[in-house]
Structures are given as C-alpha cells and as structure tokens.
Coordinates of C-alpha atoms and ligand atoms in Angstrom, one line a residue:
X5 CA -119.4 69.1 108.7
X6 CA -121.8 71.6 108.5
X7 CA -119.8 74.5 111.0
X8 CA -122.1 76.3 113.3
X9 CA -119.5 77.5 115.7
X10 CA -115.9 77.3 115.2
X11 CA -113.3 78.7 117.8
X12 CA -109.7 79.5 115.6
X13 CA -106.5 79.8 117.3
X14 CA -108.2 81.9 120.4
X15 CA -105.5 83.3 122.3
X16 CA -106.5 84.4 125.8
X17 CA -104.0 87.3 127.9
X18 CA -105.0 88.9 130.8
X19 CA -103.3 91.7 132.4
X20 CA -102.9 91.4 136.3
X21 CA -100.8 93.6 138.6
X22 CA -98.2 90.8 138.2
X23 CA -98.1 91.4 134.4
X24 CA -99.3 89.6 131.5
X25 CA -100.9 86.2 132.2
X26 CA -101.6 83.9 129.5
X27 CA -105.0 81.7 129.9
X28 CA -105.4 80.4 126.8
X29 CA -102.6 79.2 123.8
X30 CA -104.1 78.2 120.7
X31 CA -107.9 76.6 120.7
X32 CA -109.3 75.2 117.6
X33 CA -112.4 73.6 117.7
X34 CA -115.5 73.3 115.0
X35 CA -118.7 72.7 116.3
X36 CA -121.7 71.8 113.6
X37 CA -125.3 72.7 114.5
X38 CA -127.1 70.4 116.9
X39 CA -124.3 69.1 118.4
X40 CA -123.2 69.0 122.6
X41 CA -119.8 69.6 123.5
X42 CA -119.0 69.6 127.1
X43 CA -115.8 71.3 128.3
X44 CA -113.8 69.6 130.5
X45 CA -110.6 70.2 132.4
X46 CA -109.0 71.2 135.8
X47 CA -110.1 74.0 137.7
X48 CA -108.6 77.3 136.3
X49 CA -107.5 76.2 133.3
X50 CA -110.1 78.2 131.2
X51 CA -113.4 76.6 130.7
X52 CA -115.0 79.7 131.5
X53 CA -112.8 82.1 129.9
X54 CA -113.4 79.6 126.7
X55 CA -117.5 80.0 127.2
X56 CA -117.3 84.3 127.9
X57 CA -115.6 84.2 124.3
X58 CA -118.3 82.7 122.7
X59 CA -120.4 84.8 124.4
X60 CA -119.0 87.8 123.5
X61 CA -118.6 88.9 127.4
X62 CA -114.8 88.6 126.5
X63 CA -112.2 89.8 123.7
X64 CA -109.5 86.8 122.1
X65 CA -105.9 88.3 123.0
X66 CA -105.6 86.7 119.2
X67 CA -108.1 84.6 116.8
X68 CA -111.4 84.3 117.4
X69 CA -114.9 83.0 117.3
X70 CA -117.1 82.7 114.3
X71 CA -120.7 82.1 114.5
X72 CA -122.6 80.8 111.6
X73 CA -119.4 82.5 109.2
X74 CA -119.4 85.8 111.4
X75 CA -117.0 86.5 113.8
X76 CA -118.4 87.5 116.9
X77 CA -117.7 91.0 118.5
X78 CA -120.6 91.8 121.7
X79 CA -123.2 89.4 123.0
X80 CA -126.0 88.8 121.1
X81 CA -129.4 86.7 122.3
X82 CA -128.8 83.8 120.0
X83 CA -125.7 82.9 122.5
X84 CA -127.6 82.6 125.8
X85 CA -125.7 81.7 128.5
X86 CA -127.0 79.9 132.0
X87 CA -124.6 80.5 134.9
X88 CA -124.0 77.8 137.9
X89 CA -124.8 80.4 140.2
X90 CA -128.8 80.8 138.9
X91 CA -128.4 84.9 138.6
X92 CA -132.2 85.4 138.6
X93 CA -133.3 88.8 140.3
X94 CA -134.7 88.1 143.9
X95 CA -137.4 91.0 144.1
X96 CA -139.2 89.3 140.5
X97 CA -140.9 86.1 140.5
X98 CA -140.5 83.3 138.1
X99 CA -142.3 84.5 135.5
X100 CA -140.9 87.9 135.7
X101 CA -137.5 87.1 135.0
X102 CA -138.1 85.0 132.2
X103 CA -140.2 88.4 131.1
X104 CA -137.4 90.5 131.3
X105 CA -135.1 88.4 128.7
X106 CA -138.3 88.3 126.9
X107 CA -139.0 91.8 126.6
X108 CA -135.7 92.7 125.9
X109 CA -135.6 90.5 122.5
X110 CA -139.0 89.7 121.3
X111 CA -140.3 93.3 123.0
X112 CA -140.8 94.9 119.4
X113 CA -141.7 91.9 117.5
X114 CA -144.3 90.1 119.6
X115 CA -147.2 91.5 121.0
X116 CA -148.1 91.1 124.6
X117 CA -149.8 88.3 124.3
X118 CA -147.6 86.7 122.2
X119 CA -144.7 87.7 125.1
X120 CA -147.1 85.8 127.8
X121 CA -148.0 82.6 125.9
X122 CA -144.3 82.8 124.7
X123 CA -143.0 82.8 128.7
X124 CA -145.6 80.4 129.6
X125 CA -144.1 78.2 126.8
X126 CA -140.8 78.5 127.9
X127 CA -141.6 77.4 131.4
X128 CA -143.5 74.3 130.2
X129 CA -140.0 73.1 128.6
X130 CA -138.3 73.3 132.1
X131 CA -141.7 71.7 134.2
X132 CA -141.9 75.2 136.2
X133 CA -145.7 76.3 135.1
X134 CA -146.4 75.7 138.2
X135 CA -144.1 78.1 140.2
X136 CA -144.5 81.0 138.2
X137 CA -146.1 83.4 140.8
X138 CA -143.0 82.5 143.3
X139 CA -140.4 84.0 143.9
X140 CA -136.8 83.2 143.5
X141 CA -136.2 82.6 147.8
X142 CA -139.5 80.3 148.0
X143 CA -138.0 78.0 144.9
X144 CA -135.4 75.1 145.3
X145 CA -131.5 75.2 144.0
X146 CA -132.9 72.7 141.0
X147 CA -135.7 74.7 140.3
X148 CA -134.0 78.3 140.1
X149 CA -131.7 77.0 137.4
X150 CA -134.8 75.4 135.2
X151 CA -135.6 79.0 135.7
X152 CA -132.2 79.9 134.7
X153 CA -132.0 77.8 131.5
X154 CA -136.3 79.0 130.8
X155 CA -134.8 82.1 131.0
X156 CA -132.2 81.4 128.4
X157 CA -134.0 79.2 125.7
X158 CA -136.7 82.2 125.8
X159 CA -134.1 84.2 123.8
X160 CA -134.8 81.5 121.2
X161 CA -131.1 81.1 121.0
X162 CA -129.1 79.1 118.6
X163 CA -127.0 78.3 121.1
X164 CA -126.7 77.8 124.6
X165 CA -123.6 78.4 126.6
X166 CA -123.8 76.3 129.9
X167 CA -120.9 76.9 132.9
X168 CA -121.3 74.4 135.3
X169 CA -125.0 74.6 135.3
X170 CA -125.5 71.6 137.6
X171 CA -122.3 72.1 139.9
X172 CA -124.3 73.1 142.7
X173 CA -127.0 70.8 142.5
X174 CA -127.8 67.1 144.9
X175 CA -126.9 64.0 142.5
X176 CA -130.6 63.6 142.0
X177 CA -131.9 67.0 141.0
X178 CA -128.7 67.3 139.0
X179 CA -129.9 64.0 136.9
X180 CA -133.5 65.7 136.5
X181 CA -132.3 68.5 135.1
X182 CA -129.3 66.3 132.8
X183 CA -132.5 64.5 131.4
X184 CA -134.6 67.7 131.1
X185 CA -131.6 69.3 129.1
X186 CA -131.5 66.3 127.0
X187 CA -135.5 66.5 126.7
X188 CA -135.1 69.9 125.3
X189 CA -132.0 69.9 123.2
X190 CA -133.9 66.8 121.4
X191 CA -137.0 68.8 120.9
X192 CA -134.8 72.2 119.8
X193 CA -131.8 71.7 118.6
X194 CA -129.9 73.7 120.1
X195 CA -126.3 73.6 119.5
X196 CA -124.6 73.5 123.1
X197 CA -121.7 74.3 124.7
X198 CA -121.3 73.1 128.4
X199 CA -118.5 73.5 131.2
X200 CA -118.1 70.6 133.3
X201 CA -116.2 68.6 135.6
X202 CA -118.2 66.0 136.2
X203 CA -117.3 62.9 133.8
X204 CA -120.6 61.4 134.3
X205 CA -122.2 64.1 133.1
X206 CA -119.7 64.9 130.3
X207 CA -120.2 61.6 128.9
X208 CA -124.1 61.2 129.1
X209 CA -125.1 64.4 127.7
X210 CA -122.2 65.0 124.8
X211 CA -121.8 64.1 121.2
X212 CA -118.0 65.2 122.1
X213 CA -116.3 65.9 124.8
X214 CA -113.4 68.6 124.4
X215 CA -110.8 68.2 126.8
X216 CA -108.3 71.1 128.1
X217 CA -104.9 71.2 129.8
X218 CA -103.8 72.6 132.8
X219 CA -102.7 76.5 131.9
X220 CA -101.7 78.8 131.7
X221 CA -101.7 79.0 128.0
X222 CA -104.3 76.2 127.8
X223 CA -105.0 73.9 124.8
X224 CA -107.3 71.0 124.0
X225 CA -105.4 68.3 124.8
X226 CA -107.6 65.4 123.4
X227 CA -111.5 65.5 122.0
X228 CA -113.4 62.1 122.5
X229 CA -116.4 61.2 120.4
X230 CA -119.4 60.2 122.5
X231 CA -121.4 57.7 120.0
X232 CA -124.2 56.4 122.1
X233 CA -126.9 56.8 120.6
X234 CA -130.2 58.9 121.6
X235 CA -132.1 59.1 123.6
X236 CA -130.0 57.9 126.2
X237 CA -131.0 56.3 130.0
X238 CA -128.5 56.9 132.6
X239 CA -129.8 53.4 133.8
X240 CA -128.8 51.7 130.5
X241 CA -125.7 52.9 130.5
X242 CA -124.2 52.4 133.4
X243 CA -123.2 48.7 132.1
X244 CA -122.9 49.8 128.6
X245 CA -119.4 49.0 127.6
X246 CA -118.7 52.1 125.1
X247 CA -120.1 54.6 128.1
X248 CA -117.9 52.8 130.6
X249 CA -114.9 52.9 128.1
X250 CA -115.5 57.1 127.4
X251 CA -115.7 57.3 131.4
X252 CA -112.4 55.7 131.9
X253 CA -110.7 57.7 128.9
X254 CA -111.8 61.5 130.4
X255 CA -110.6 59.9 133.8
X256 CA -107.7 59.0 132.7
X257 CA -106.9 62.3 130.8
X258 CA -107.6 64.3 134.0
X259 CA -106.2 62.1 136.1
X260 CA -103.1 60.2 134.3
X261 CA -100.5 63.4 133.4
X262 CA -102.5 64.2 129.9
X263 CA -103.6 67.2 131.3
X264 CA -100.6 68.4 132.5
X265 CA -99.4 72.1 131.3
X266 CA -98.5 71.7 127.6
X267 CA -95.4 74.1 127.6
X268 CA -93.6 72.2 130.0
X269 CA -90.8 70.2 129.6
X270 CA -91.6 66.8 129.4
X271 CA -90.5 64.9 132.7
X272 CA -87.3 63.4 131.3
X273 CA -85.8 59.9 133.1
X274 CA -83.2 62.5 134.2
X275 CA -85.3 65.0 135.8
X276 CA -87.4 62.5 137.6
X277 CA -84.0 60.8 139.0
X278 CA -82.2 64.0 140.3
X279 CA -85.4 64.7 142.1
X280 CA -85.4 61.3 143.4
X281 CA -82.0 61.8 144.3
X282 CA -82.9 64.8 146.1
X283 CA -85.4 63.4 147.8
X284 CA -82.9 60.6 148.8
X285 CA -80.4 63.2 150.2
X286 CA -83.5 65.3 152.0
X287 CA -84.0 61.7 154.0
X288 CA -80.2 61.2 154.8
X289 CA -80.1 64.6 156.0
X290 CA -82.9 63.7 158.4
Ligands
ADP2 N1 -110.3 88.7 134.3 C1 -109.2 88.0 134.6 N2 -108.0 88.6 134.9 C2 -106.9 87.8 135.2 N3 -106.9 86.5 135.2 C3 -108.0 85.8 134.8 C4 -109.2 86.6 134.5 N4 -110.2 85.7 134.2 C5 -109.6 84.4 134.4 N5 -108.4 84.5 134.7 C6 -107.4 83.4 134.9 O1 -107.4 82.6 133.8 C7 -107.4 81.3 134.1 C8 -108.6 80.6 133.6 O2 -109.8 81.0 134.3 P1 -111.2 80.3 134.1 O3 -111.5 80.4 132.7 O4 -112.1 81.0 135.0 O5 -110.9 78.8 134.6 P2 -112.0 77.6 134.7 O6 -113.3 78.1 134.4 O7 -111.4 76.5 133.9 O8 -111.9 77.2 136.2 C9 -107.3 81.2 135.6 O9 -105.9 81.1 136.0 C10 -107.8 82.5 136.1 O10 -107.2 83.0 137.3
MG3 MG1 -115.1 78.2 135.5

C-alpha cells in the first residue's frame, strides 16, 4: 500500500482537575491516498480527539501522525477539516467565507481573478453557485455545510478531515450531501477521514471502516473492508447482500460487547454469577 497517512501508536492524555485522563491507548492505522475511512465508535471514546491529531489542532501524549513520510507538528491547509457545527462567520456571505480560506492560502500565488474563478469553482462542486450573495442566516442546515466542505476543498487539500459532518442534518439532505461527498471525492481524490455514528453512512461512503472501543485509553477494536464497488446507489444497496452483511457487522461491534473498554477484565463466568447472586440477594432482601 501506497501510505498517505499513517497514525503510529498515538497516545492521547489529557490533564483535568481530576488528574491525568487517558483518551487514547495505542492507534495504528495506515491509510493510502484516495481512500475513505470513516471512524466509528461510541460517543466519547475519541473520534474527535483522533481527527484534531491529524489536524494538527492537537499534540499525541506519545506517537504520532505522519503525512506523506512527515510527521505532523501545526495545521497545515492540505488537512482541511469540516466541523458538524458549519462554523461559517455570520456577518460574510457565502462567497466570502469560502474567500477568506482562499485568501489565506492561494493569497500570494493566485491573482485575484484567479482567487474569484477559483471560489466560484469550489462552489460549483458543492451546487451552491447560486447562493453565493446570501448570507449564512438566510441558507439552510444542508446548505451551510456544502458551504462548509466548499470552504474546505478550496484549500486544495490532500485530505479532508470530516467530524460528524451530516449529524445534524434531516435523513434526506444528509443523503444529498453523502452523494455530493461521493461525487466529489470521485472527481478529486481526496484521501478522507470521516467521524461517524451513523452505520448507514459508514458503510456507503467507506473503503474501510475503523472501528474504536469504548475509552478511556481507546483502541481500534476491529477495521472492516467495505468492497462495493463505485459508484455506489444507496437504492442498490439496500438489498445488496455484502452492504447488508458490513451493516450487521459495525452493529454488531457497537452493539454486541466488542466495543467494550479494552483494559477491562474480561467478564469471567465467575463475575457475571456473583453479580447474579447479588442481584438474587438484593430481591430476597426486598
Ligand atoms: N481537552 C480535553 N480535556 C480533557 N478531556 C478531554 C479533552 N478532549 C476530549 N477529552 C475526553 O476524551 C475523550 C474522547 O473525547 P472525544 O474525542 O471528543 O470523543 P468522541 O468524539 O468520540 O465523542 C472523552 O472522554 C472526552 O471527555
Ligand atoms: Mg466527537
């Protein structure tokens, strides 16, 4: 495999009042170029602490992340992140705040026309052209993150860092803007990285999908390979035995025990009959 992103041995502290608090224990993970992980787990367990790595918003307590050989140390515009919550600045229309990521990366390398036609451009991919002189009150949930993401790819980055991006969205608009991020990915390449916790979505968009225990001291508990081949039709697939197979196995990881915290003990027979037994003893106590 041709690595694009690899993630080796990240280990994640935090310090709280309460002392040290261990997110993350140990992630490995190689990612080649091209391909679309999603991140899935419980809530709290570190998908987004996992993403701010890679972004360079956060420091590994131990290992690291190395992009294209080099180990990342700040943010840099070819990680471009998209946040659930849109983040666009209110007082600037659409175009606006797709200009200000512009300026701040191409500002001493493109012209100003080359910035405008290179915006414009940008907005095309996500179908806002037509908004452009709105601002971010008198667009929809939907269309503020095609904003968001415009926003992002107009960084030209080699890889997009997605948390949650659709979380917040109505199942349809959320399925535009799955097949829009499919649309574009096909068309650019990008290698992507996406938090979340929707299996449907995990399964549809992914070439794998990296599953995490429940923390602290998270680790990927299991990766499944998503080999449906592209491009895919959510309509298709819904009878598609191999998509209803991946579905069932990510269910079954967040829902079955897999997931559970990985330092634990393992329930032993023993432990699960003296809490039985307690349980018994609770009842006869009334
Ligand atoms: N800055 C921080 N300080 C202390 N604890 C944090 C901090 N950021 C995240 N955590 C903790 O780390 C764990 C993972 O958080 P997060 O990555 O946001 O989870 P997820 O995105 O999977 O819901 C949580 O228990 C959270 O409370
Ligand atoms: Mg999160």
């Amino acid at each position: 495999m041709n690595t694009h992103l690899e993630l080796s041995d990240i280990g994640m502290n935090f310090k709280t009042p309460r002392g040290t608090f261990c997110a993350l224990d140990g992630i490995d993970l190689k990612v080649a170029k091209g391909e679309f992980i999603s991140l899935i787990g419980h809530s709290g367990c570190g998908k987004s602490t996992v993403l701010n790595l890679v972004a360079g918003l956060l420091k590994a307590t131990r290992g690291g992340v190395i992009v294209n050989g080099r180990q990342v140390t700040e943010p840099g515009p070819e990680r471009a992140m998209v946040f659930q919550n849109h983040s666009l600045l209110p007082w600037l229309t659409v175009f606006e705040n797709v200009a200000l990521a512009v300026t701040k990366v191409f500002g001493k390398t493109k012209t100003r026309a080359e910035q405008r036609a290179w915006i414009e451009h940008n907005l095309e991919l996500v179908h806002m052209t037509h908004a452009r002189d709105k601002r971010p009150n008198e667009i929809s949930g939907g269309m503020k993150q095609r904003v968001g993401i415009a926003r992002a790819l107009a960084m030209q980055p080699e890889i997009l860092l997605l948390d949650e991006p659709f979380g917040a969205l109505d199942a349809l608009t959320r399925a535009q803007l799955q097949d829009s991020l499919m649309e574009i990915q096909a068309r650019l390449g990008n290698t992507i990285l996406m938090v979340t916790h929707d299996v449907d979505e995990a399964v549809l968009l992914s070439d794998r999908v990296v599953m995490l225990n429940v923390g602290p001291g998270a680790r990927i508990g299991s990766i499944l390979q998503v080999d449906l081949p592209r491009p895919r039709n959510r309509l298709a697939l819904a009878e598609n035995p191999a998509y209803i197979h991946a579905r069932a196995e990510i269910l079954r990881f967040l829902y079955d025990g897999h997931s559970a915290h990985n330092t634990a003990a393992p329930a032993s027979p023993v432990a699960k009959v003296s809490r039985l037994q307690l349980l018994r003893r609770k009842v006869a106590n009334g």
